[in-house]
Coordinates of C-alpha atoms and ligand atoms in Angstrom, one line a residue:
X1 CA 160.3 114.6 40.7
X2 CA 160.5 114.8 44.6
X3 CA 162.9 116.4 46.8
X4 CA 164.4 113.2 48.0
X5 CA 165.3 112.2 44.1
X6 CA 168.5 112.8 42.6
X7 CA 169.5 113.5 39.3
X8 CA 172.2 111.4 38.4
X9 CA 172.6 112.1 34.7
X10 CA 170.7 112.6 31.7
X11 CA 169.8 111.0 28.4
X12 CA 168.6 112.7 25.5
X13 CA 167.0 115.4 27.8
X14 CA 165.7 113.1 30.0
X15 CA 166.7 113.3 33.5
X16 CA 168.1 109.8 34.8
X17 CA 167.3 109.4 38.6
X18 CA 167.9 107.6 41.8
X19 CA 164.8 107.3 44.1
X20 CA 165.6 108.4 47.7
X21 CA 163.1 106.0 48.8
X22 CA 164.8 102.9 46.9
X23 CA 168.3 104.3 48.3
X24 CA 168.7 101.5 51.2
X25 CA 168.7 99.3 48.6
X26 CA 172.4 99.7 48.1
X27 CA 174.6 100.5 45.0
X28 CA 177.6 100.0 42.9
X29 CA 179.9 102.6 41.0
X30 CA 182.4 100.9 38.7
X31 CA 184.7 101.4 35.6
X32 CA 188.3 101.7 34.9
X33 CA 190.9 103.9 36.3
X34 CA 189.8 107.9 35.5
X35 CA 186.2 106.9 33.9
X36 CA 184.4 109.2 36.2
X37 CA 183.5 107.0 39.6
X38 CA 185.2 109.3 42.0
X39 CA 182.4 112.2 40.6
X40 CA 179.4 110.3 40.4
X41 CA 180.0 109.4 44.1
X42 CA 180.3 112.7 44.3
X43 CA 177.5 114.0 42.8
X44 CA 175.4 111.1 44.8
X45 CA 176.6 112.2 48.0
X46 CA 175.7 115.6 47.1
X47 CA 172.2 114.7 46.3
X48 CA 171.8 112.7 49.8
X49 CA 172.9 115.4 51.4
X50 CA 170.4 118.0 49.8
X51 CA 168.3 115.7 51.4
X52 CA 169.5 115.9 54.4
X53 CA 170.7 112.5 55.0
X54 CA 174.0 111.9 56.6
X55 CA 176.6 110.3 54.1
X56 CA 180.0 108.4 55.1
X57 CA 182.7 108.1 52.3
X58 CA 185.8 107.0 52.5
X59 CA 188.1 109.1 50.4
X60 CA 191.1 106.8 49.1
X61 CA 192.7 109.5 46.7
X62 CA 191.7 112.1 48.6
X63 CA 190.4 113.5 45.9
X64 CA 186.6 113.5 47.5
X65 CA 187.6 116.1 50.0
X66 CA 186.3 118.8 47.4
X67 CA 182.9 118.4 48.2
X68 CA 183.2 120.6 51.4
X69 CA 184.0 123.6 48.5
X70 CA 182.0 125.3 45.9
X71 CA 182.8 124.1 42.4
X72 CA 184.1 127.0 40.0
X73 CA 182.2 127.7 36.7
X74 CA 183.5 126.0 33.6
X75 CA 183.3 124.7 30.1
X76 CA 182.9 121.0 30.6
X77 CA 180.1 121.7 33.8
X78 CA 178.0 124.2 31.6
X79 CA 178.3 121.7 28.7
X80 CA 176.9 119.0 31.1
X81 CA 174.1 121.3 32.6
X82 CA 172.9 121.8 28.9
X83 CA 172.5 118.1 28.5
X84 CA 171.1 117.1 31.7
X85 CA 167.8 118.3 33.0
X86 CA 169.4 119.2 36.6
X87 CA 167.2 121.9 38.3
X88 CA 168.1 124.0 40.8
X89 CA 171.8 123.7 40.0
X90 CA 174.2 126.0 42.2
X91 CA 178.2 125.7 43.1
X92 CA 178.5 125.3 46.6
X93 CA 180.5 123.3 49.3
X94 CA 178.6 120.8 51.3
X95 CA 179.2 120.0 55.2
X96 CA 182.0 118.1 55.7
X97 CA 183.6 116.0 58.7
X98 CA 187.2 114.9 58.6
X99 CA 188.4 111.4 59.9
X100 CA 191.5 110.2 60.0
X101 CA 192.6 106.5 61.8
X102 CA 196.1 108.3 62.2
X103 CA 194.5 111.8 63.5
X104 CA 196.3 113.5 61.0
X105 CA 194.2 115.1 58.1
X106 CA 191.2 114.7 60.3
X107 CA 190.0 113.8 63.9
X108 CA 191.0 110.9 64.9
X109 CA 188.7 107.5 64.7
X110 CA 188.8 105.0 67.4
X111 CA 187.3 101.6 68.1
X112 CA 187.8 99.4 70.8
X113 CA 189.1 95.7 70.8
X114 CA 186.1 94.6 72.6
X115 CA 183.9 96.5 69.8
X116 CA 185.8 94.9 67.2
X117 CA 185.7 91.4 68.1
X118 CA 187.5 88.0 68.0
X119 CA 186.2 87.5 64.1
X120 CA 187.3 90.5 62.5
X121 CA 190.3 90.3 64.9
X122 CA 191.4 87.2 63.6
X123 CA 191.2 88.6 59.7
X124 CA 193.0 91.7 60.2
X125 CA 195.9 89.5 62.2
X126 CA 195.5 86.8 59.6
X127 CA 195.2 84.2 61.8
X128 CA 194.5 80.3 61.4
X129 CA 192.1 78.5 62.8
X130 CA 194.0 77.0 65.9
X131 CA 195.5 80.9 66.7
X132 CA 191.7 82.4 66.4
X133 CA 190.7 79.9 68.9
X134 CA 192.9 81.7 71.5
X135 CA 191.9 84.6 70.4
X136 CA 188.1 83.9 70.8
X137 CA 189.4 82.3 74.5
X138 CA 191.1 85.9 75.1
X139 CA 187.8 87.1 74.2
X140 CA 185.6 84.7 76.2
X141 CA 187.8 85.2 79.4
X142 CA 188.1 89.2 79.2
X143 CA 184.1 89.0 78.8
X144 CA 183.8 86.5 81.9
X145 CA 185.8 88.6 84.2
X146 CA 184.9 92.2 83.2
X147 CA 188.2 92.9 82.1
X148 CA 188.1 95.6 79.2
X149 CA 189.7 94.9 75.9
X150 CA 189.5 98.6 74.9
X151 CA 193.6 98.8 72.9
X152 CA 196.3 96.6 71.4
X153 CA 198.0 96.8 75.0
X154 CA 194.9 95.5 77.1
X155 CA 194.9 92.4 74.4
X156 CA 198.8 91.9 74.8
X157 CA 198.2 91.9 78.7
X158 CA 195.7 89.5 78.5
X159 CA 197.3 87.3 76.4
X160 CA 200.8 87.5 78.7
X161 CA 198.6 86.4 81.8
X162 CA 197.2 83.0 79.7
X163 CA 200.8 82.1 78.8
X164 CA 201.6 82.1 82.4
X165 CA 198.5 80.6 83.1
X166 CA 197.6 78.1 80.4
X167 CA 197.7 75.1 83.3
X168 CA 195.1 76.5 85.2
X169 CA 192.6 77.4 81.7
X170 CA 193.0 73.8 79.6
X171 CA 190.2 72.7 81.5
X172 CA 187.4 75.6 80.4
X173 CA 189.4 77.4 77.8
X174 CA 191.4 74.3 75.8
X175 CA 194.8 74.5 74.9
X176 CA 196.7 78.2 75.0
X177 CA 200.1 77.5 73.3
X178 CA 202.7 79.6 73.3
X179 CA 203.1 79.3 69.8
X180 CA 199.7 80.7 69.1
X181 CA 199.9 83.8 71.4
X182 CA 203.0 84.1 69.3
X183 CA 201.5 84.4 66.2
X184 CA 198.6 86.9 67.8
X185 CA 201.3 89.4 68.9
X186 CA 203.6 89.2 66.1
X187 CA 200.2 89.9 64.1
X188 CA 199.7 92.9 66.9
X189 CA 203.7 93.8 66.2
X190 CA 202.5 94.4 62.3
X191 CA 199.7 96.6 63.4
X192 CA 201.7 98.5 65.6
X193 CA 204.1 99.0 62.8
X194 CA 201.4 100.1 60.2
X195 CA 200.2 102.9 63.0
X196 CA 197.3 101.3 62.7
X197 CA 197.5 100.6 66.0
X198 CA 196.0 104.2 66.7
X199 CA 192.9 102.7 65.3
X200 CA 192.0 101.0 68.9
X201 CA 191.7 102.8 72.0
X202 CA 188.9 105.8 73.4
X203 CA 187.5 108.0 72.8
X204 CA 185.3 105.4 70.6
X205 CA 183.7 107.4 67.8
X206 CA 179.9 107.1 68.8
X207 CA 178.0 106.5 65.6
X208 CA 175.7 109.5 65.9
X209 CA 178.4 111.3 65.5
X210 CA 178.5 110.3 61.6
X211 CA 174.9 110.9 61.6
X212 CA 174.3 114.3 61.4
X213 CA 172.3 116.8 60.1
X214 CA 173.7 120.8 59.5
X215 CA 171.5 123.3 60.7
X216 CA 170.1 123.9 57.1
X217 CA 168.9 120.4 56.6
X218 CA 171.7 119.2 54.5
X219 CA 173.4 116.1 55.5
X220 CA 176.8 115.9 57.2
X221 CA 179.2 114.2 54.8
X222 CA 181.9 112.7 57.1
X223 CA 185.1 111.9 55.2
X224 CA 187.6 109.6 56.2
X225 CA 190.9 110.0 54.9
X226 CA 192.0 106.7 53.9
X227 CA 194.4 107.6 51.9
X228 CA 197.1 106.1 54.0
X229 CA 195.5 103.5 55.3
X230 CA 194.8 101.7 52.3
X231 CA 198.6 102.0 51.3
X232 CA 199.7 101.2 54.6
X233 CA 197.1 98.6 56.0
X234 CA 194.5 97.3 53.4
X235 CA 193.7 94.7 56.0
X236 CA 192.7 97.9 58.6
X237 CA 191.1 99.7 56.2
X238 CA 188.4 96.9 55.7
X239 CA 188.4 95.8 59.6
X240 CA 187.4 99.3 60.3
X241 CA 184.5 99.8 57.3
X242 CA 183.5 95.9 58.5
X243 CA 183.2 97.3 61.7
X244 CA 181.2 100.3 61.1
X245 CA 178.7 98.5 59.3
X246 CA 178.2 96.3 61.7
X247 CA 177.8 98.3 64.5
X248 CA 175.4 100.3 62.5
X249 CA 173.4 97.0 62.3
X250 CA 173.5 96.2 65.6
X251 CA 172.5 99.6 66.8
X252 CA 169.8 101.4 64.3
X253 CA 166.3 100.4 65.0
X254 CA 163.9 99.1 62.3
X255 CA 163.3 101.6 59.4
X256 CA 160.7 100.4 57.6
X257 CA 160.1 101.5 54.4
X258 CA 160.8 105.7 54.4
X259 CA 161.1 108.1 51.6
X260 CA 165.3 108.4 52.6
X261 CA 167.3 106.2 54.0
X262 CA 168.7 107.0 57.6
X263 CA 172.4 107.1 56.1
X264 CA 174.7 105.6 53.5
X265 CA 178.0 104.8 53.1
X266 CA 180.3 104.8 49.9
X267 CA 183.0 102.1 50.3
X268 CA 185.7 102.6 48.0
X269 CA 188.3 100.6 46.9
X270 CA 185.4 97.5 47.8
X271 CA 187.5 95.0 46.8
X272 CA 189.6 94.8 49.4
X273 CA 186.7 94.2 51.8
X274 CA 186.5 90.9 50.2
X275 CA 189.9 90.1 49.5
X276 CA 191.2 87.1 51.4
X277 CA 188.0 87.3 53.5
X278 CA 187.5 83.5 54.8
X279 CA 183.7 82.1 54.2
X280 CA 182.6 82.7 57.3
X281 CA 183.1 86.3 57.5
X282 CA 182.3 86.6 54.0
X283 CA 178.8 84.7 54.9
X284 CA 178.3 87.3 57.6
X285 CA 179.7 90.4 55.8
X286 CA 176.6 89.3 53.0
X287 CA 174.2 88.9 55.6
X288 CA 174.8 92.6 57.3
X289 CA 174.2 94.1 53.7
X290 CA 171.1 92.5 53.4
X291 CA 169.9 92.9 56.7
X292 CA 171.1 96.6 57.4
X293 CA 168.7 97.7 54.8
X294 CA 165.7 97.6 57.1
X295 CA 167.7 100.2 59.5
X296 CA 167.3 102.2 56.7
X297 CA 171.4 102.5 55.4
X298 CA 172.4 102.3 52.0
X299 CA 175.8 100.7 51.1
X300 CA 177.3 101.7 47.6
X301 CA 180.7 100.1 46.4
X302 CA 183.3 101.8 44.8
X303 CA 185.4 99.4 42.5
X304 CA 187.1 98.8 39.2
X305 CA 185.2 96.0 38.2
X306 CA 181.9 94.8 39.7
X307 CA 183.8 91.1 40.0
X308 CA 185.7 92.4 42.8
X309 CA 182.2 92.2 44.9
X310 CA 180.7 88.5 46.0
X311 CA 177.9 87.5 44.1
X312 CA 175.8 87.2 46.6
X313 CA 176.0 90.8 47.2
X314 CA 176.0 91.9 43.7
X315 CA 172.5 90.4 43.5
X316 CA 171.3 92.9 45.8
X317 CA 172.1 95.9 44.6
X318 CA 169.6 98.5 43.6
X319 CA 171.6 101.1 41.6
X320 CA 174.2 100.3 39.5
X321 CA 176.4 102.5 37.4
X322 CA 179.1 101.0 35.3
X323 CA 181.7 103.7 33.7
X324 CA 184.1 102.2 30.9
X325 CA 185.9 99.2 30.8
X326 CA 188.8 98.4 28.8
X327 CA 188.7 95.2 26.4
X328 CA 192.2 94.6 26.2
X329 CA 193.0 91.4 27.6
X330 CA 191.0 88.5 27.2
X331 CA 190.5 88.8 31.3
X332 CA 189.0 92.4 30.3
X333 CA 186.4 90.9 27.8
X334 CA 185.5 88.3 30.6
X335 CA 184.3 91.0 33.1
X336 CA 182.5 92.9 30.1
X337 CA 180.6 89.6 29.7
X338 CA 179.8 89.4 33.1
X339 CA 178.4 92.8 33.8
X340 CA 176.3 92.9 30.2
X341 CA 175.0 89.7 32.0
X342 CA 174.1 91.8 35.0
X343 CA 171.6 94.7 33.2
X344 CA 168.6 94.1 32.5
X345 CA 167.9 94.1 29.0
X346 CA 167.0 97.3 27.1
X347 CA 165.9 98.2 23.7
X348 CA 169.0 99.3 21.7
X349 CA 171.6 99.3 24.2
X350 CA 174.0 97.0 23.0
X351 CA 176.1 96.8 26.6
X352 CA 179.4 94.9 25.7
X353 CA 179.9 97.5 23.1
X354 CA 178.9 100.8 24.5
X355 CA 181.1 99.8 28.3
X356 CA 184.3 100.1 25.7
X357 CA 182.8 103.0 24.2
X358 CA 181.7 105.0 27.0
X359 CA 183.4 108.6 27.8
X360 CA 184.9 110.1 30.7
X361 CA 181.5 110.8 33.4
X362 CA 179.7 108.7 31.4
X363 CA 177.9 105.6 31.9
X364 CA 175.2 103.0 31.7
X365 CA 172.8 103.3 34.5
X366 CA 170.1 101.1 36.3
X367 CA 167.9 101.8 39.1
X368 CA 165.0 101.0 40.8
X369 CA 161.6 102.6 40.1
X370 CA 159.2 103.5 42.6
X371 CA 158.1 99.8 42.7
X372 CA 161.6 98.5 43.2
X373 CA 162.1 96.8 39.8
X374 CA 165.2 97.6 37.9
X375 CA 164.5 99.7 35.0
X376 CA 166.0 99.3 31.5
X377 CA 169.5 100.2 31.6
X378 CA 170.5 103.9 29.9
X379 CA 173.5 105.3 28.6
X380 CA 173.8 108.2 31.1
X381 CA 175.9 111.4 30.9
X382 CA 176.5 111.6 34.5
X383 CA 175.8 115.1 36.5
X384 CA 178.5 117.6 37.1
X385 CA 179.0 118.2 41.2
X386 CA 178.3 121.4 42.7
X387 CA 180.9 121.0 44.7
X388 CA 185.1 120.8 43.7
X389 CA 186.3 118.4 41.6
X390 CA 189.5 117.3 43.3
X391 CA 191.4 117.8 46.7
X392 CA 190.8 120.7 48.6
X393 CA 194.1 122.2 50.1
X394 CA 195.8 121.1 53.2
X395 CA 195.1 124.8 54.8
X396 CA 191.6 124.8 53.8
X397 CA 191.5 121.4 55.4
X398 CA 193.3 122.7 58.5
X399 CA 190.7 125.2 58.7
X400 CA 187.4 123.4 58.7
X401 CA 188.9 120.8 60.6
X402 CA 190.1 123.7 63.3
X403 CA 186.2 124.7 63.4
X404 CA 184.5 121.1 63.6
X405 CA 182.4 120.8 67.0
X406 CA 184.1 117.0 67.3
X407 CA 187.4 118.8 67.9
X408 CA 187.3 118.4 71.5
X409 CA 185.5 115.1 71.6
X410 CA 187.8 113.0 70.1
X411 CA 191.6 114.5 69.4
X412 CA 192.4 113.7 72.7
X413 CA 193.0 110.3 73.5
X414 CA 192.0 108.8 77.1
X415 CA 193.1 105.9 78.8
X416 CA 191.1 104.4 81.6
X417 CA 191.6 101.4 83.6
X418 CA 191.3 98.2 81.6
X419 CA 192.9 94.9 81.3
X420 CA 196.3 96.2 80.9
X421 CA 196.0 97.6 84.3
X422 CA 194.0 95.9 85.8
X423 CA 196.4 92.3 85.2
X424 CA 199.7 95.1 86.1
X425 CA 197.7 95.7 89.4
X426 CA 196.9 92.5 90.2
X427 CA 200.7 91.4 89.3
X428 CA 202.2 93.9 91.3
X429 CA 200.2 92.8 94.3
X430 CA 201.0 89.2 94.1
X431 CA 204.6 90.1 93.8
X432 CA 204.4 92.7 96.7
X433 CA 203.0 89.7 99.0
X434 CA 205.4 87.8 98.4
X435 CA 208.4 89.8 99.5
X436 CA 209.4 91.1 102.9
X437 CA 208.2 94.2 103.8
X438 CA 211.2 97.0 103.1
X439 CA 212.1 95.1 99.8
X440 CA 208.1 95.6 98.9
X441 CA 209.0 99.3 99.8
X442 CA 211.8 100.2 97.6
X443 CA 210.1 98.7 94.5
X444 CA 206.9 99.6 94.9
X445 CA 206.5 101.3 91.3
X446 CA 208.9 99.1 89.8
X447 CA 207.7 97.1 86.3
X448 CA 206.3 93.6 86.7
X449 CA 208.1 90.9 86.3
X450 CA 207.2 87.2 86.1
X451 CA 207.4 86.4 89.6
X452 CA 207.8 82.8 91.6
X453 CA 204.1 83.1 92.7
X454 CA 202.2 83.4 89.0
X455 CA 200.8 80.2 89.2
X456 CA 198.2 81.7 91.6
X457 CA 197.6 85.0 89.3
X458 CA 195.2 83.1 88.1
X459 CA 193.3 82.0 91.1
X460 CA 193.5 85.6 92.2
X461 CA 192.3 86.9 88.9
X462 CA 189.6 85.0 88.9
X463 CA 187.8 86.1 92.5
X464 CA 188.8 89.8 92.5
X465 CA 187.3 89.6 88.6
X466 CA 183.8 87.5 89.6
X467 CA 183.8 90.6 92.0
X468 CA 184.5 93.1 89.3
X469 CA 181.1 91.7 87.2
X470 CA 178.6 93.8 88.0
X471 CA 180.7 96.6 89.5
X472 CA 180.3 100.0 88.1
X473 CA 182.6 99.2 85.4
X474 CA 180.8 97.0 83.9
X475 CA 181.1 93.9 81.7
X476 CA 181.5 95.4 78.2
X477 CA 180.5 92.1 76.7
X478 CA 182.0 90.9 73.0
X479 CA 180.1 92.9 70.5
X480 CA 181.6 93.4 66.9
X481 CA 181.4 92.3 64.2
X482 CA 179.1 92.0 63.1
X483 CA 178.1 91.7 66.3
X484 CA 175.2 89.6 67.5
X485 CA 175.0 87.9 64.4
X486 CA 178.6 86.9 64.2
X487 CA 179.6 86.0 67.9
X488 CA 177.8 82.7 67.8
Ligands
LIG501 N1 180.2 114.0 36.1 C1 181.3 114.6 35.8 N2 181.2 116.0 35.5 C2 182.3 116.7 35.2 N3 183.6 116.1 35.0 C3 183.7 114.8 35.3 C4 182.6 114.0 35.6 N4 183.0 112.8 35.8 C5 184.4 112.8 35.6 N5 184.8 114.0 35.2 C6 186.2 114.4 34.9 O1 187.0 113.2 34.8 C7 188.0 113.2 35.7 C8 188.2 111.8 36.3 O2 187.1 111.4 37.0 P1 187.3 110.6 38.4 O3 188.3 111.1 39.2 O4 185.9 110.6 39.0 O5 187.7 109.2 37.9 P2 187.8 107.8 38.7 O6 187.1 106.7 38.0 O7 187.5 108.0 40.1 O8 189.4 107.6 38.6 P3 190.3 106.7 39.6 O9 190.1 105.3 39.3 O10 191.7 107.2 39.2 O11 190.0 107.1 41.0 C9 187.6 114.2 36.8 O12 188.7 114.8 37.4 C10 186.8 115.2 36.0 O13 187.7 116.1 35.4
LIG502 MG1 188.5 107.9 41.9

């Protein structure tokens, strides 16, 4: 066995493993509620870890956070270990980094607009087809004229300013009803109300940041509390995982094929990645996963039943382990049909019966072998973790997160000229010039309001902008999701 394998589980004394080097080929943990899937993550990201490469979970129960503590001796972990060939077995914590989109229970995590993008924008506001389209114009005109979309206020300025100026862009932009921007900002008003809102501004988490090594080699596990978020906003939730991937994509060089992947992530609660997902994100959300493998990242779903995930992505996936299912309902026996269908056949395992069957951290494994072919499927006592089973405390929490080196990089937010000001500015002026000179005095700081002379904000947008392209600020052109591949 090499040092970038993992022992998953065991059968009849015989280790069952998952091959570092076949980890980019991605993964699925499912079964019923309290079969087990929470701990084989667990006991997966342990082993990536050990081998020192950088995992990303998000924890939905929060129940994951116990892998930054030792695991305490007992009955049911000593009764595993005598089953399970696991050498080298010790209880310890592993490095963990708390997230949190509402800067709570971790440091907070922050994406911009701009990095997010008109496609995965439109999803997450639930948009149709006529309101994305002034979305992708917001999109198109902050890009033209270097105005930053970095949070939920830059996008409502923007959007404002085409309103008052939708004369001027029919021509290049088509039509910007009022109607439409309405929908966008009632969309922007849910946000808002979820919290979520918190989600979009700077400091952006840089990905290296998830990509770290401790100084003993093991790899940082960086947890995000999602706990709230998938109550609150499902709809964030995914936009955020979407958009991790897919900067992740755009950003990591070619891997090649290595002995580890580069990093993987463990979405949980996968199905609501898909859910009400139109075609063409879907289309693009399958392509990341089967590009992102040659940067060397591994993706492994977390869900209830493996028909929650596309079947275009199912296809793909290298590792599958499948806790129980119940057979209650004639729905039940339909997904037990389907994932039977799924393994690849093997000598005495009889898969729609032993998925009812299966106990609590047990289940029926596939994986690669060193070639990359799926071997026979096995009935798998799965591992026990090193680390806690269950939630560590809110204090020890408090703790670690009081000792993290990202404290000062990120629970500060910062908020530096962008569109919001820049169109405030630029309003301001107009009005200023168009009043005699004490008024322009006495209300110099006041708030903008529409004034008689908008129909030239436009005009004057667009020269003082042209000017801004190229200035030190930059054009921070539309990236997201799934960036290059899904601006077209
Ligand atoms: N590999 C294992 N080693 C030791 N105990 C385990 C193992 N797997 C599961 N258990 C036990 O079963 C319990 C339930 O497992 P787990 O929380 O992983 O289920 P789950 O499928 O994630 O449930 P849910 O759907 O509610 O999230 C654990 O708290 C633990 O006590
Ligand atoms: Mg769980």
């Amino acid at each position: 066995m090499a040092t970038t394998d993992i022992v998953v589980g065991g059968q009849n004394g015989v280790a069952v493993l998952q091959l570092g080097a076949m980890s980019n080929r991605h993964g699925l943990v499912a079964g019923a509620t309290g079969t087990g899937k929470t701990v084989t993550l667990q006991v997966l990201a342990e082993g990536f870890s050990r081998m020192g490469v950088p995992v990303f979970a998000a924890d939905v129960k929060g129940d994951l956070s116990g892998i930054a503590a030792p695991g305490k001796p007992n009955k049911e972990t000593e009764r595993r270990l005598g089953l399970i060939p696991r050498e080298g077995y010790q209880q310890r914590g592993y490095p963990v980094a708390f997230w949190d989109v509402y800067g709570a229970s971790g440091h907070p995590v922050r994406t911009t607009i701009s990095e997010v993008g008109p496609l995965l924008l439109a999803n997450l506001l639930e948009l149709n087809d006529t309101q994305s389209g002034v979305l992708y114009a917001a999109f198109r005109i902050a890009d033209e004229q270097g105005l930053l979309l970095l949070d939920l206020k830059d996008l409502k300025a923007l959007l404002e300013w085409m309103v008052d100026n939708a004369s001027d862009l029919r021509a290049s932009y088509g039509n910007v009803t009022a109607s439409s921007v309405g929908a966008i900002q009632r969309g922007l008003l849910v946000l808002e109300e979820q919290g979520a809102d918190k989600l979009f501004g700077e400091p952006a988490l840089a990905l290296a940041d998830l990509m770290q090594v401790d100084f003993s080699g093991n790899g940082v596990v960086s947890l995000l509390d999602a706990t709230q978020l998938v109550q609150k906003a499902p709809r964030v939730y995914a936009a955020l995982l979407l958009w991790l991937l897919s900067e992740l994509f755009e950003d990591l060089p070619e891997a090649g094929d290595a002995e580890k992947p580069k990093l993987v992530l463990f979405f949980d609660e996968a199905h609501l990645l898909f859910n009400g997902a139109p075609k063409p994100l879907l289309d693009k959300i399958e392509q990341v996963v089967r590009l992102i493998r040659s940067k060397g990242v591994g993706v492994y779903f977390v869900t209830q039943s493996p028909l929650d995930i596309p079947q275009d992505v199912v296809g793909q996936l290298g590792l599958k382990i499948q806790h129980a299912l119940r057979a209650f309902t004639p729905k039940d026996r339909q997904v037990i049909k389907a994932v039977a269908q799924g393994f690849r056949e093997s000598a005495g395992v009889d898969v729609e019966r032993v998925v009812t069957e299966l106990e609590t951290g047990e289940a029926l494994v596939s994986a690669l072998d060193a070639k990359g072919s799926p071997r026979p499927v096995s009935r798998a006592l799965m591992a026990p973790p090193e680390s806690r089973i269950g939630p560590i405390d809110t204090a020890e929490r408090a703790q670690r997160i009081s000792r993290s080196p990202f404290r000062g990089k990120y629970d500060q937010g910062i908020d530096r000229e962008s569109a919001y000001e820049k169109l405030k500015a630029r309003a301001d002026q107009e009005q200023a010039a168009a009043r005699p000179a004490t008024e322009q005095r006495e209300t110099r700081n006041a708030t903008v309001k529409p004034g008689p002379t908008r129909q030239t904000a436009g005009e004057a947008l667009m020269t003082s902008a042209a000017r801004a392209i190229g200035s030190s600020l930059g054009r921070q052109p539309i990236r997201g999701v799934l960036g290059s591949l899904l601006r077209r």
